[in-house]
Amino acid sequence: MSSTLRFQVVGEAFKKHPVEVPTPAERPSEFFGKYVFSRKKMAAYLTPEVYAKMVDVMDGDATLDLTTADAVAAGMKQWAMELGATHTTHWFQPLTEGTAEKHDGFVVHDGQGGMIEEFTGKQLVQQEPDASSFPSGGIRSTFEARGYSAWDPASPVFVMGDTLMIPTVFIAYTGEALDYKAPLKKALRAVDHAATAVAQLFYPDVRKVISNLGWEQEYFLVDEGLYAARPDLLMTGRTLMGHDSAKNQQMDDHYFGNIPERVAAFMRDLEIQALELGIPCKTRHNEAAPNQFELAPIFEETNLAVDHNMLLMMLMKRVARKHGFRCLLHEKPFAGINGSGKHNNWSLATDTGVLLHAPGKEPLENLRFITFIVETLLAVWRHNGLLKASIVSASNAHRLGLGEAPPAIISSFLGKQLSDVLDYVEHSDDNAFTELSELTKSSKHGLRLDIPQVPELLIDNTYRNRTSPFAFTGNRFEFRAVGAEANCASAMIALNAAVAETLLDFRKRVDALTVNGMDTMKAVLHTVREDIVACRPIHFDGNGYSDEWKAEAARRGLDTEASVPLIIDRYLDPDSVEMFNRTHVFTLAELQARNEIKWETYTKKIQIEARIFGDLCMNHIIPVATRYQSQLIDSVHKMKAIFPAETAAKLSINNVSLIQQISEHTSFITENVARLIDARRVANRIESVRQRAIAYHDTVAPLIEDIRRHVDKLELIVDDELWPLPKYREMLFIR
Ligand code: ADP
Ligand code: MG
């Protein structure tokens, strides 16, 4: 783009006005779930017998027969057509980013030359999308391109535009999962069964344990004109070059600041549409970096919460375009300012009550609380490397360990009170059970504020440590290392399966004690005490950003690996393979196939970045820098024509120095872009996907960063009028 065009685009961006967002006639409580085939609508559109069968399927482990499916499909079709739907699609979550769909019309030939609308139970329950274009890690050879998508009745169908969307799992012809939903459902089943068995030690009536997830989605907005003028942003989701803006987030004036009108209109539109689709949006605010925002719903059952997050990310991109923005979900779109994450707030609850909730007055409740906390910590300790593997990606790697996001070491923050309780339990004896009530009674204590009319506040004494990747925050754990762009399922599969494993062991060990006559609560306390000692290394309340912590974590035996391709290895550790086998979440073949895909994806991302970066350097940056340099050289020569040699030299000192600096930077860039191309060539010749990913990590990725520093220096030197790419200061401040 020529520089004049750049100024035009910037000018346009500043002139834009908010898009009108019609205010809905009803209140959110009335339009919430308008486009969702909820239980209430099922009850209205299905016969009582069919509805009852559906409830059994949704709540229990019952599977659907085809006759019922036909009846359900008929009711769905009627409801969807009333909302204007003409098409239907199975909506699934392949191992690439985002979601996939294949639309089919409702219409079929009626056999008499006309058309009728039809939607059968078979179409609802199962389809065979051509799976050859989705990654399978070699599970499915190309000639056997069949994969099945199968309806997940636990996640309600919904209408989006003219399409009835059916959430499905996606599996290979041979039964292996090719998606995120299938293993997630297995992990949730595992944690349900294992946690129910443990909860029954305390409350024999418990029948079911539910895993809950409340995600907090961070994102950036950029004006679409400026976005289009940045090939790097367009092709890779992040800026590969760009000098810091003089003002960015130093003033902390963005966080909780006033939301610009244009952005507010976008948010309002997004929220209305999300609520209509049944996503329970609750909070929105600015984030730390300029142009960065967050949206969080009320937590839900994990399977549904994951679907809602995938749906929201899709919706965000769509609504942003309508408002002349692009929504960036990349974890690090801009260097030098905070990236975007997606905190995953996780908890377990039974069909009769909560499990991780801050303690009450009853000793039984307290021991139950401590048991679930400790077993979660033990799972995180045992599988800390795997949990890190569940959140890494080429893009999230830019965020981790940079003094803004949790470090690339998983540890858990517990806060003073919980730490005290665990210490106390550890040093008590098996009879101490009744004393627990005193200690854990007051999780919240009143704080008197000397401000007139402001009532006493309840201060949550789980003080917030922002540097902890896995923090206990009162009634849940907050897994903060998850990336903004990620499918939460990846983290939730690893976490729920790992917790299921420790709970399975826990119940076994308690049973082994009670079988020999020990009182149940004594046996529980005894086992918990052992585990408090065992999981101690994962507990860290200090500053996770400090260098001392890295050394200390290594001493404790925590995984400190920072290279993405090597972190991915953790999925194939014997401990991980065994855990996933015991919990029936993944077979070894599935783990191997999925790892191939992860390494391949990593390589592709860096490969694309390297290509675009090299091109931009050679055909945008170098020519412009050289042109400016020629102008300077020209001016130095002309000085000599006007002034005596000595004066001319004096007057040209600055320009000569600039000429020299430009030469240094441009030759560094030119030489190293050649090396970058070479490094790619060498890496591409490597046969093993894992080794290739390692080569990309070790040789290609660092070169991009090295060269970038020189490009960014040039941006400061070269005449602003010549600079071809929109600058950070232009992109980062929406008016
Ligand atoms: P923060 O202070 O971390 O920004 P928010 O209140 O904005 O907290 O969001 C926290 C998220 O945690 C929300 O999605 C909320 O619904 C969720 N959450 C709250 N309690 C639980 C719980 N017991 N289990 C799971 N998620 C929860
Ligand atoms: Mg949070």
Coordinates of N, CA, C and O and ligand atoms in Angstrom, one line a residue, residues 216 294 343 345 464 466 473 476 478 480, ligand 2:
E216 N -13.7 -16.8 30.6 CA -13.7 -15.3 30.5 C -12.9 -15.1 29.2 O -11.7 -15.4 29.1
E294 N -13.2 -7.8 27.3 CA -13.5 -9.2 27.8 C -15.0 -9.4 27.9 O -15.7 -8.5 28.3
H343 N -9.5 -17.3 30.8 CA -9.5 -18.0 32.1 C -10.6 -19.0 32.1 O -11.7 -18.7 31.7
N345 N -12.7 -21.0 34.6 CA -13.2 -21.2 36.0 C -13.8 -22.6 36.1 O -14.8 -22.8 35.4
R464 N -6.4 -12.4 45.5 CA -6.1 -12.8 44.1 C -4.7 -12.7 43.7 O -4.1 -11.6 43.7
R466 N -2.6 -12.8 40.7 CA -2.7 -12.8 39.2 C -1.7 -13.6 38.5 O -1.8 -13.8 37.3
T473 N -10.1 -19.7 43.9 CA -10.7 -18.4 44.1 C -12.0 -18.6 44.8 O -13.1 -18.0 44.3
R476 N -14.0 -22.2 43.4 CA -13.6 -22.8 42.1 C -12.1 -22.7 41.9 O -11.5 -21.9 42.6
E478 N -9.3 -21.5 39.1 CA -9.3 -20.7 37.8 C -8.0 -21.1 37.1 O -6.9 -20.8 37.5
R480 N -5.8 -20.3 34.4 CA -5.6 -19.0 33.7 C -4.7 -19.1 32.4 O -4.5 -18.1 31.8
Ligands
MG2 MG -10.9 -14.4 36.3

